[in-house]
Coordinates of C-alpha atoms in Angstrom, one line a residue:
M1 CA 68.5 18.4 0.8
S2 CA 66.6 17.3 -2.3
D3 CA 62.9 16.5 -2.0
L4 CA 62.8 13.0 -0.4
G5 CA 66.1 12.2 -2.0
D6 CA 67.8 11.5 1.3
F7 CA 65.1 8.9 2.0
A8 CA 65.5 6.8 -1.1
P9 CA 66.5 3.1 -0.6
S10 CA 70.2 2.6 -0.4
T11 CA 72.3 -0.3 -1.7
S12 CA 74.8 -2.4 0.1
S13 CA 78.4 -3.0 -0.9
T14 CA 80.2 -6.3 -0.9
D15 CA 83.8 -6.7 0.1
D16 CA 84.9 -6.6 -3.5
G17 CA 83.3 -3.2 -4.0
D18 CA 80.3 -4.4 -6.1
S19 CA 77.1 -2.5 -5.4
T20 CA 74.1 -4.8 -5.1
S21 CA 70.4 -4.5 -3.9
F22 CA 69.2 -6.2 -0.8
E23 CA 67.6 -9.6 -1.6
E24 CA 63.9 -9.6 -0.9
S25 CA 62.4 -12.5 0.9
S26 CA 59.2 -14.1 -0.3
L27 CA 56.1 -14.0 1.9
S28 CA 54.3 -16.7 -0.2
A29 CA 53.8 -20.0 1.4
A30 CA 54.3 -23.2 -0.6
G31 CA 51.3 -24.9 -2.0
Q32 CA 48.0 -23.4 -3.2
D33 CA 45.6 -21.3 -1.1
A34 CA 42.3 -23.0 -0.3
G35 CA 40.3 -19.9 0.6
I36 CA 40.6 -16.2 1.0
G37 CA 42.2 -16.1 4.5
T38 CA 42.2 -17.6 8.0
I39 CA 40.9 -16.9 11.5
P40 CA 43.5 -15.4 13.8
T41 CA 43.3 -15.2 17.6
S42 CA 45.3 -12.0 18.1
R43 CA 42.1 -9.9 18.4
G44 CA 40.1 -12.6 20.2
L45 CA 38.0 -15.5 19.0
K46 CA 34.7 -15.9 20.7
I47 CA 31.1 -16.9 20.1
A48 CA 28.5 -15.6 22.7
E49 CA 24.8 -15.7 23.2
D50 CA 24.9 -11.9 23.1
G51 CA 25.9 -11.1 19.6
D52 CA 27.6 -7.9 20.7
D53 CA 30.1 -10.1 22.6
T54 CA 30.9 -12.3 19.7
E55 CA 34.4 -11.7 18.2
I56 CA 35.4 -13.4 15.0
R57 CA 37.7 -11.8 12.4
A58 CA 39.2 -13.1 9.3
S59 CA 42.6 -12.1 8.0
I60 CA 42.3 -11.8 4.3
T61 CA 45.3 -12.5 2.0
V62 CA 46.6 -9.9 -0.4
G63 CA 45.3 -11.4 -3.6
N64 CA 41.7 -11.7 -2.3
R65 CA 41.3 -8.2 -0.7
S66 CA 39.9 -6.4 -3.8
N67 CA 36.9 -8.7 -4.0
V68 CA 35.9 -8.5 -0.4
R69 CA 32.8 -6.4 0.4
L70 CA 30.6 -5.7 3.4
G71 CA 27.7 -8.1 3.5
K72 CA 29.5 -10.9 1.6
Y73 CA 28.8 -14.5 2.8
L74 CA 31.7 -16.6 4.1
L75 CA 32.1 -20.2 5.3
L76 CA 34.3 -21.6 8.1
S77 CA 34.7 -25.3 8.4
Y78 CA 34.8 -27.2 11.7
P79 CA 37.1 -30.2 12.1
D80 CA 34.0 -32.4 11.6
D81 CA 31.5 -32.0 8.8
E82 CA 29.8 -28.9 10.1
T83 CA 30.3 -25.4 8.8
L84 CA 29.8 -21.9 10.2
F85 CA 27.9 -19.6 7.8
C86 CA 28.9 -15.9 8.3
R87 CA 28.4 -12.4 6.9
I88 CA 31.0 -9.7 6.7
T89 CA 30.0 -6.8 8.9
G90 CA 33.2 -4.8 9.1
L91 CA 36.5 -4.3 7.2
E92 CA 39.7 -2.7 8.4
Y93 CA 43.4 -2.3 7.7
D94 CA 45.9 -2.8 10.5
Q95 CA 49.7 -2.3 10.5
E96 CA 51.9 -5.3 9.9
F97 CA 54.9 -3.4 11.3
H98 CA 54.9 -0.7 13.9
T99 CA 55.6 2.5 11.9
D100 CA 54.3 6.0 11.9
D101 CA 52.6 6.2 8.6
A102 CA 51.3 9.7 9.4
S103 CA 54.8 11.2 9.4
E104 CA 55.8 13.8 6.8
I105 CA 58.3 11.5 5.3
H106 CA 56.0 8.6 5.0
V107 CA 53.1 10.7 3.6
R108 CA 55.2 12.4 1.0
R109 CA 56.8 9.1 0.0
A110 CA 53.3 7.5 -0.4
M111 CA 52.2 10.5 -2.5
R112 CA 55.1 10.1 -4.8
N113 CA 54.8 6.3 -5.1
G114 CA 51.1 6.5 -5.8
G115 CA 50.2 3.2 -4.0
I116 CA 50.8 1.0 -1.0
E117 CA 52.5 -2.3 -0.5
E118 CA 49.6 -4.5 0.6
R119 CA 52.0 -6.9 2.4
D120 CA 52.9 -4.2 4.8
Y121 CA 49.3 -4.2 6.2
K122 CA 46.9 -6.7 7.7
F123 CA 43.4 -6.7 6.2
L124 CA 40.8 -7.9 8.7
A125 CA 37.1 -8.7 8.1
T126 CA 34.7 -8.8 11.1
L127 CA 32.3 -11.7 10.8
E128 CA 28.7 -12.1 12.1
P129 CA 27.8 -15.8 12.6
I130 CA 24.4 -16.5 11.0
A131 CA 24.0 -20.3 11.4
V132 CA 25.8 -23.6 11.7
L133 CA 25.2 -25.9 8.6
Y134 CA 25.2 -29.6 9.1
S135 CA 24.1 -32.7 7.2
D136 CA 21.1 -34.8 8.2
G137 CA 21.2 -37.7 5.9
D138 CA 21.1 -36.3 2.4
E139 CA 19.7 -33.0 3.6
L140 CA 21.6 -29.9 4.6
K141 CA 20.1 -28.1 7.6
R142 CA 20.9 -25.1 9.8
R143 CA 20.9 -24.3 13.5
M144 CA 21.9 -21.3 15.6
A145 CA 25.6 -20.5 15.8
D146 CA 26.7 -22.5 18.9
R147 CA 30.3 -23.4 18.2
V148 CA 33.4 -21.4 18.0
P149 CA 35.7 -22.1 15.0
K150 CA 39.3 -23.3 15.6
P151 CA 42.1 -20.8 15.3
E152 CA 43.6 -20.6 11.8
T153 CA 40.5 -22.0 10.3
V154 CA 40.5 -21.4 6.5
V155 CA 37.9 -18.9 5.4
R156 CA 36.2 -19.4 2.0
E157 CA 33.6 -17.5 0.1
A158 CA 30.2 -19.1 0.0
T159 CA 29.5 -20.0 -3.6
D160 CA 27.3 -23.1 -3.3
T161 CA 23.6 -22.5 -3.9
E162 CA 22.5 -25.1 -1.4
E163 CA 24.8 -23.8 1.4
I164 CA 23.8 -20.1 0.8
K165 CA 20.0 -20.9 0.7
T166 CA 20.3 -23.1 3.8
G167 CA 22.4 -20.5 5.6
L168 CA 19.9 -17.8 4.9
K169 CA 16.8 -20.0 5.4
M170 CA 15.7 -19.3 1.9
P171 CA 13.0 -21.7 0.5
E172 CA 13.7 -23.6 -2.7
E173 CA 10.2 -23.2 -4.1
G174 CA 7.7 -20.3 -4.0
V175 CA 6.9 -16.9 -5.5
F176 CA 9.9 -15.5 -7.3
M177 CA 11.0 -12.0 -6.1
G178 CA 14.5 -11.5 -7.5
H179 CA 18.1 -12.7 -7.2
L180 CA 20.3 -12.6 -4.1
A181 CA 22.7 -9.7 -4.1
V182 CA 25.4 -8.0 -1.9
G183 CA 26.3 -4.4 -2.4
G184 CA 24.3 -4.1 -5.6
E185 CA 25.9 -7.1 -7.3
K186 CA 24.3 -10.4 -7.7
V187 CA 25.8 -13.3 -5.7
R188 CA 27.4 -15.7 -8.2
T189 CA 27.9 -19.4 -7.9
A190 CA 29.5 -22.2 -9.9
A191 CA 26.0 -23.6 -10.8
E192 CA 23.9 -22.9 -13.8
P193 CA 22.2 -20.5 -13.7
P194 CA 25.0 -18.8 -11.6
T195 CA 22.5 -16.5 -9.7
I196 CA 20.5 -17.5 -6.6
D197 CA 16.8 -17.0 -6.9
Y198 CA 14.8 -15.7 -3.9
R199 CA 11.3 -17.0 -3.4
L200 CA 8.5 -16.5 -0.9
K201 CA 7.1 -19.7 0.7
D202 CA 3.8 -20.6 -1.0
D203 CA 2.9 -24.0 0.4
Y204 CA 1.4 -25.4 3.5
E205 CA 4.3 -27.6 4.6
S206 CA 5.6 -25.2 7.3
G207 CA 2.5 -22.9 7.8
D208 CA 0.3 -21.0 5.5
P209 CA 1.5 -19.4 2.3
L210 CA 3.1 -16.0 2.9
V211 CA 0.7 -14.3 0.5
F212 CA -1.9 -14.6 3.2
R213 CA 0.4 -13.0 5.7
H214 CA 0.4 -9.9 3.6
T215 CA 3.0 -8.0 1.6
L216 CA 4.2 -4.4 1.4
I217 CA 6.2 -2.9 -1.4
A218 CA 7.6 0.5 -0.5
G219 CA 9.7 2.7 -2.8
G220 CA 10.1 6.2 -3.9
T221 CA 9.3 7.6 -7.4
G222 CA 11.5 6.0 -10.0
S223 CA 12.6 3.2 -7.7
G224 CA 10.9 0.5 -9.7
K225 CA 8.2 -0.5 -7.3
T226 CA 5.4 -0.8 -9.9
H227 CA 7.8 -2.8 -12.1
G228 CA 8.5 -5.1 -9.1
A229 CA 4.9 -5.3 -8.1
K230 CA 3.8 -6.4 -11.5
N231 CA 6.5 -9.1 -11.6
A232 CA 5.4 -10.4 -8.2
L233 CA 1.7 -10.3 -9.1
R234 CA 2.4 -12.1 -12.3
Q235 CA 3.7 -15.1 -10.3
Y236 CA 0.4 -15.4 -8.5
L237 CA -1.3 -15.7 -11.9
H238 CA 0.7 -18.8 -12.9
P239 CA -1.7 -21.5 -14.1
D240 CA -0.3 -24.1 -11.7
R241 CA -0.6 -21.9 -8.6
E242 CA -3.4 -23.1 -6.4
Y243 CA -4.4 -22.8 -2.7
E244 CA -6.3 -25.2 -0.6
L245 CA -9.7 -24.5 0.9
D246 CA -11.1 -25.9 4.1
D247 CA -13.2 -28.4 2.1
G248 CA -10.1 -29.9 0.4
R249 CA -10.5 -28.2 -2.9
S250 CA -7.6 -26.3 -4.5
I251 CA -8.3 -23.2 -6.5
S252 CA -6.2 -20.6 -8.3
P253 CA -6.3 -17.2 -6.7
A254 CA -8.1 -14.2 -8.1
V255 CA -6.1 -10.9 -8.1
V256 CA -7.9 -7.6 -7.7
Q257 CA -5.6 -4.6 -8.2
F258 CA -6.6 -0.9 -7.6
D259 CA -4.7 1.2 -10.1
P260 CA -4.4 5.0 -9.7
Q261 CA -2.0 5.5 -12.6
D262 CA -3.5 3.1 -15.2
E263 CA -0.5 0.8 -15.3
Y264 CA -1.7 -2.6 -14.2
A265 CA -4.1 -3.4 -17.0
Q266 CA -1.0 -3.5 -19.2
M267 CA -0.4 -6.9 -17.6
H268 CA -2.8 -8.3 -20.2
D269 CA -0.1 -7.7 -22.9
D270 CA 3.4 -9.1 -23.5
N271 CA 6.5 -7.0 -23.0
P272 CA 8.0 -6.4 -26.5
D273 CA 11.5 -6.0 -24.9
V274 CA 11.5 -9.6 -23.7
G275 CA 13.4 -11.7 -26.2
R276 CA 13.6 -15.5 -26.7
E277 CA 16.8 -15.6 -24.6
D278 CA 15.1 -13.9 -21.7
E279 CA 12.2 -16.4 -22.0
R280 CA 14.5 -19.4 -21.9
A281 CA 16.1 -17.9 -18.7
Y282 CA 12.7 -17.5 -17.1
E283 CA 11.7 -21.0 -18.0
R284 CA 14.8 -22.4 -16.5
E285 CA 14.0 -20.7 -13.2
G286 CA 10.3 -21.5 -13.3
I287 CA 9.3 -17.8 -13.5
A288 CA 5.8 -17.0 -15.0
Y289 CA 6.1 -14.4 -17.7
G290 CA 4.2 -12.8 -20.6
G291 CA 0.9 -11.0 -20.7
H292 CA -2.0 -12.6 -18.7
S293 CA -4.9 -13.1 -21.1
D294 CA -7.5 -13.2 -18.3
T295 CA -7.0 -9.6 -17.4
K296 CA -10.0 -7.3 -17.3
A297 CA -10.2 -3.6 -16.5
F298 CA -13.3 -2.8 -14.4
V299 CA -13.9 0.9 -15.0
P300 CA -15.9 2.9 -12.5
A301 CA -18.5 5.1 -14.0
V302 CA -18.1 8.4 -12.2
G303 CA -20.1 11.5 -13.5
D304 CA -18.9 12.7 -16.9
S305 CA -15.4 11.1 -16.6
S306 CA -14.3 8.9 -19.5
Y307 CA -11.7 6.2 -19.6
A308 CA -9.4 5.7 -22.6
A309 CA -7.8 2.3 -22.8
D310 CA -5.0 3.4 -25.0
G311 CA -2.2 1.6 -23.2
H312 CA -3.5 -2.0 -23.1
H313 CA -5.7 -4.5 -24.9
A314 CA -7.6 -5.8 -21.8
E315 CA -11.4 -6.0 -21.9
C316 CA -13.0 -3.0 -20.2
V317 CA -16.1 -3.5 -18.1
E318 CA -17.9 -0.4 -16.9
F319 CA -19.7 -0.5 -13.5
T320 CA -21.3 1.7 -10.8
I321 CA -21.4 1.6 -7.1
P322 CA -25.1 1.0 -6.0
F323 CA -26.2 3.1 -3.1
S324 CA -27.4 -0.2 -1.4
M325 CA -23.8 -0.9 -0.5
V326 CA -23.9 2.0 1.9
R327 CA -26.4 0.0 4.0
T328 CA -23.6 -2.2 5.4
N329 CA -20.8 0.4 5.1
K330 CA -22.4 3.6 6.2
W331 CA -19.0 5.4 6.5
L332 CA -18.9 5.5 2.7
V333 CA -21.0 8.7 2.8
A334 CA -19.5 10.0 6.1
G335 CA -16.9 12.2 4.7
G336 CA -13.5 12.3 6.4
D337 CA -14.2 14.5 9.4
L338 CA -17.4 13.3 11.1
N339 CA -17.1 13.0 14.8
D340 CA -18.6 10.1 16.8
N341 CA -21.8 12.0 17.6
Q342 CA -22.3 13.0 14.0
Y343 CA -21.5 9.5 12.8
S344 CA -24.1 8.0 15.2
A345 CA -26.7 10.4 13.7
L346 CA -25.7 9.4 10.1
T347 CA -26.1 5.7 11.1
Y348 CA -29.6 6.3 12.5
L349 CA -30.7 8.3 9.4
L350 CA -29.4 5.6 7.0
D351 CA -31.0 2.8 9.0
R352 CA -34.3 4.7 8.9
F353 CA -34.0 5.4 5.2
F354 CA -33.2 1.8 4.2
K355 CA -35.9 0.4 6.5
G356 CA -38.4 2.4 4.4
H357 CA -36.8 1.9 1.0
G358 CA -35.0 -1.4 1.2
D359 CA -31.9 -2.3 -0.9
S360 CA -33.6 -0.6 -3.9
G361 CA -33.2 2.9 -2.3
T362 CA -31.1 5.2 -4.3
Y363 CA -28.8 8.1 -3.4
A364 CA -31.2 10.6 -5.0
Q365 CA -34.0 9.3 -2.8
F366 CA -31.7 9.5 0.3
K367 CA -31.0 13.2 -0.5
S368 CA -34.7 13.8 -0.8
F369 CA -35.2 12.0 2.5
L370 CA -32.7 14.4 4.2
D371 CA -34.4 17.4 2.5
D372 CA -37.6 16.8 4.4
P373 CA -37.9 19.7 7.0
A374 CA -40.5 17.7 9.0
L375 CA -37.9 14.9 9.6
R376 CA -35.3 17.5 10.9
E377 CA -37.9 19.0 13.2
E378 CA -39.1 15.6 14.5
L379 CA -35.7 14.4 15.3
D380 CA -34.7 17.6 17.0
E381 CA -37.9 17.8 19.1
S382 CA -37.5 14.1 20.2
G383 CA -33.9 14.7 21.2
R384 CA -32.8 12.0 18.8
V385 CA -30.7 14.2 16.5
H386 CA -29.9 17.8 17.3
E387 CA -30.7 20.2 14.4
A388 CA -27.1 21.3 14.2
T389 CA -25.9 17.7 14.1
F390 CA -28.5 17.0 11.4
D391 CA -27.3 19.9 9.3
A392 CA -23.6 18.8 9.7
V393 CA -24.5 15.2 8.6
K394 CA -26.5 16.5 5.7
R395 CA -23.7 18.7 4.4
R396 CA -21.2 15.9 4.5
A397 CA -23.6 13.3 3.0
Y398 CA -24.1 15.5 0.0
G399 CA -21.7 15.6 -3.0
F400 CA -21.8 12.0 -4.1
D401 CA -24.1 12.4 -7.0
S402 CA -21.4 11.4 -9.5
V403 CA -20.5 8.2 -7.6
F404 CA -23.6 6.2 -6.8
D405 CA -26.2 4.7 -9.2
Q406 CA -24.6 5.8 -12.5
N407 CA -25.7 4.5 -15.9
A408 CA -23.8 1.3 -15.7
P409 CA -24.3 -2.2 -14.3
A410 CA -23.9 -2.4 -10.5
I411 CA -20.7 -4.1 -9.3
T412 CA -22.8 -6.4 -7.1
D413 CA -24.3 -7.8 -10.4
L414 CA -20.9 -8.4 -11.8
V415 CA -19.2 -10.3 -8.9
H416 CA -18.7 -13.5 -10.9
R417 CA -16.8 -11.5 -13.6
F418 CA -15.0 -9.4 -11.0
V419 CA -13.6 -12.2 -8.9
R420 CA -12.4 -15.0 -11.2
P421 CA -10.1 -17.9 -10.1
G422 CA -6.9 -17.3 -12.0
G423 CA -8.0 -13.9 -13.3
L424 CA -6.7 -10.4 -12.8
S425 CA -9.2 -7.6 -12.3
V426 CA -7.8 -4.1 -12.5
V427 CA -9.7 -1.1 -11.2
P428 CA -8.3 2.1 -12.8
T429 CA -9.1 5.4 -11.2
Y430 CA -6.7 7.7 -13.1
H431 CA -9.7 9.1 -15.1
I432 CA -11.5 10.2 -12.0
N433 CA -10.7 13.8 -11.2
D434 CA -12.4 13.9 -7.8
S435 CA -10.3 12.5 -5.0
R436 CA -13.3 12.1 -2.8
A437 CA -15.1 10.0 -5.5
T438 CA -11.9 7.9 -6.0
E439 CA -11.7 7.2 -2.3
V440 CA -15.4 6.0 -2.2
V441 CA -15.0 3.8 -5.2
V442 CA -11.8 2.1 -3.9
L443 CA -13.1 1.6 -0.4
A444 CA -16.5 0.4 -1.5
L445 CA -15.0 -2.3 -3.7
A446 CA -12.4 -3.3 -1.1
S447 CA -15.0 -3.4 1.6
L448 CA -17.2 -5.6 -0.5
L449 CA -14.4 -8.1 -0.9
V450 CA -13.3 -8.0 2.7
D451 CA -16.9 -8.2 4.1
Q452 CA -17.7 -11.2 2.1
K453 CA -14.4 -12.9 3.0
L454 CA -15.0 -12.3 6.8
S455 CA -18.8 -13.1 6.7
N456 CA -20.1 -16.3 8.1
D457 CA -23.2 -15.9 6.0
P458 CA -21.9 -14.4 2.7
Q459 CA -24.1 -13.0 0.0
F460 CA -21.5 -13.9 -2.7
D461 CA -20.1 -17.4 -2.3
R462 CA -17.7 -16.7 -5.3
I463 CA -15.8 -14.2 -3.1
K464 CA -15.9 -16.3 0.0
E465 CA -14.6 -19.4 -1.7
T466 CA -12.0 -17.9 -4.0
P467 CA -8.4 -17.3 -2.7
L468 CA -7.9 -13.6 -3.2
V469 CA -4.9 -11.3 -3.5
L470 CA -6.1 -7.7 -2.9
G471 CA -3.6 -5.2 -4.4
M472 CA -3.7 -1.5 -3.5
D473 CA -1.3 1.0 -5.1
E474 CA -0.9 4.3 -3.2
A475 CA -2.2 2.4 -0.2
H476 CA -1.3 5.3 2.1
N477 CA -4.2 7.3 0.6
F478 CA -6.8 4.8 1.8
L479 CA -5.4 3.1 4.9
T480 CA -4.0 6.1 6.7
G481 CA -4.3 6.5 10.4
A482 CA -6.7 9.3 11.4
E483 CA -9.0 10.3 14.2
S484 CA -12.3 10.6 12.3
A485 CA -15.0 8.1 12.8
Q486 CA -14.8 7.1 9.2
A487 CA -11.1 6.4 9.3
R488 CA -11.4 4.3 12.4
K489 CA -14.1 2.2 10.7
V490 CA -11.9 1.7 7.6
I491 CA -8.8 0.8 9.6
G492 CA -10.7 -1.5 11.9
K493 CA -12.2 -3.4 8.9
F494 CA -8.8 -3.8 7.2
A495 CA -7.0 -4.7 10.4
D496 CA -9.6 -7.5 10.9
A497 CA -9.1 -8.6 7.3
A498 CA -5.3 -8.7 7.9
K499 CA -5.6 -10.8 11.1
Q500 CA -7.9 -13.3 9.5
G501 CA -6.1 -13.5 6.1
R502 CA -4.6 -16.9 6.7
K503 CA -8.0 -18.4 7.6
E504 CA -10.0 -16.8 4.9
R505 CA -7.3 -17.0 2.1
L506 CA -7.1 -13.3 1.7
G507 CA -3.8 -11.6 1.1
L508 CA -3.2 -7.8 1.2
F509 CA -0.7 -6.6 -1.4
L510 CA 0.0 -3.0 -0.5
I511 CA 2.2 -0.6 -2.6
T512 CA 3.2 2.8 -1.3
Q513 CA 5.9 5.5 -1.3
D514 CA 4.8 6.7 2.1
P515 CA 4.8 3.6 4.4
Q516 CA 4.8 5.9 7.5
D517 CA 1.3 6.9 6.7
I518 CA -0.3 3.5 6.8
A519 CA -2.1 2.9 10.0
D520 CA -0.2 0.8 12.6
A521 CA -3.2 -1.6 13.1
V522 CA -2.8 -2.7 9.4
F523 CA 1.0 -2.3 9.2
K524 CA 1.7 -4.6 12.1
Q525 CA 0.0 -7.5 10.4
I526 CA 2.3 -7.4 7.3
N527 CA 4.9 -10.1 7.3
T528 CA 6.8 -9.5 4.1
K529 CA 8.3 -6.0 3.4
V530 CA 10.0 -5.3 0.1
V531 CA 11.8 -2.0 0.3
L532 CA 13.3 -0.3 -2.7
N533 CA 15.0 3.1 -2.8
L534 CA 13.5 5.5 -0.2
G535 CA 15.0 8.9 0.5
D536 CA 12.8 10.0 3.4
E537 CA 14.1 9.1 6.8
D538 CA 10.6 8.8 8.3
A539 CA 9.7 6.3 5.6
I540 CA 12.9 4.3 6.1
S541 CA 12.3 4.2 9.8
A542 CA 8.6 3.2 9.4
V543 CA 9.4 0.0 7.4
N544 CA 11.4 -1.2 10.5
I545 CA 14.0 -3.3 8.7
P546 CA 17.4 -4.2 10.3
T547 CA 19.8 -1.3 10.7
N548 CA 22.5 -2.7 8.4
L549 CA 20.0 -2.9 5.5
A550 CA 18.2 0.3 6.3
G551 CA 21.5 2.2 5.7
K552 CA 21.6 0.9 2.2
V553 CA 18.1 2.0 1.2
P554 CA 18.8 5.6 0.2
Y555 CA 21.7 4.5 -2.1
M556 CA 20.0 1.6 -3.9
E557 CA 19.6 1.8 -7.7
K558 CA 16.4 1.1 -9.6
G559 CA 15.4 -2.5 -9.1
Q560 CA 17.6 -3.1 -6.0
M561 CA 15.6 -4.0 -2.9
V562 CA 15.7 -5.3 0.6
V563 CA 13.4 -8.1 1.7
Y564 CA 12.5 -8.5 5.3
S565 CA 10.3 -11.5 5.8
P566 CA 11.0 -13.2 9.1
D567 CA 8.9 -16.2 8.4
N568 CA 10.6 -16.8 5.1
S569 CA 14.4 -16.1 5.4
E570 CA 17.1 -14.0 7.0
P571 CA 16.9 -10.3 5.9
V572 CA 18.5 -10.1 2.4
E573 CA 19.3 -7.7 -0.4
L574 CA 18.0 -8.6 -3.9
I575 CA 18.1 -7.3 -7.4
G576 CA 14.9 -7.6 -9.4
L577 CA 14.6 -8.6 -13.0
S578 CA 15.8 -5.9 -15.5
N579 CA 12.8 -6.6 -17.7
C580 CA 9.2 -6.4 -16.6
L581 CA 7.5 -9.8 -17.2
T582 CA 4.5 -8.1 -18.8
K583 CA 4.1 -4.8 -20.7
H584 CA 5.1 -1.8 -18.6
G585 CA 5.3 1.8 -19.5

């Protein structure tokens, strides 16, 4: 027996002896296909309140199968003017004819032929209903999926921008984040431009702007999170972007960005890789681009460290942290491991010091105050502060000589320059070699802004009355959950700021590669999560995005992202702009 020879197709003979092939019948129906398939009932057809009980499948025709992907959006029309908007959640082949395609004969024949006959198989797509679309006058609206489609309903791909945006509850206007994608490819429409822009709500028509509900950008090294963060922040610096205050005024927001890698001051400059064609595309879509001229680098003076502004042309303003700021934020000199008893002793000592010296008291004077042996003995004998506790506090309160009261203007004297409506203030810390000093600088400035925002009797009306976006890169280093007294004070402060963000026009914009390290009290207040490539399972689990999207995160290329913002839209996949809108790198 020759190899498969006995299984080759045979020919039939007519009565006159002629050998002819069997005539093949056509499976093509007359007319032109109107979609990519239809809804069969052989596997069930059901809509249920419990999504797990819903059963809708589409049978896809041969010519359309190669373009069908998981996550693709489809439309099913009802007999009236309503439409069911769906997403593909599963794909499978099923046999058209009952044959054993695992047999030796069948396998070897398939190996030799090098392909399959698609018409011998059914190709089924499992669909998840997202919403019913219906017309209300001239407006297209959505409601929950509450109708089952008819059997044999034609399935068509969603290619209309209005239908897709309505189906996914995406706003028409707002802060641009990227373009809608499925499986790493942009969703294309017949419109111009053919892409679908994704924006975050930024008006007061249906609640407060989402910037004041806080944003998290999470991504690993090389995922493009800084690129994406710059592009998002650039939108808040659009000259036409303003937010309403309680007194009826509308003011442009100030952006303050803490910058551990000296990258954000580059936003002052144009990106030389952006050409005129790119600019025309940005203008068509209403995307703010180009360097922001009102960008200033506020450089902390710390010991002998020096800052070299080689990568940008932004104005540099040097400042120092005055020790007077410790009066209202005593944890700044607490160190990271003071227990509650020691923290209480520090509080008492600082109150006593400032009572005698006032706001003009310096860090050097405070050290001299602690060096007084008579004070130590007095407090121990009175039972107010045990000598061992006094010594522990003293050890931890030392070591800040390079941070406080340096030879530069105090940041409290520069508030009007630091917080500017429509301005970007970047605080670089890359030049500071001491991580403890870096932490004090960042937390001192952030606390100044937060305290003034939350205060009913603010010292600086400029901060209180200016809408503020507070950006913090490597946020996990400053807002981590911990058991020390200092950490609890920090987290409590920022949790309160997050809760009152809408009222006080304060938006936290956190950027991190370790979202699992951000304290829950802060993390739970974040409404918008932008997730780029993350390889760590704990990090992916921490961002708490839907399972179907979480599975894509480790495989996403640079610039691909998942946006989970329940008050803005359904969870979606996006592709960011290939170019940074300002200088980058």
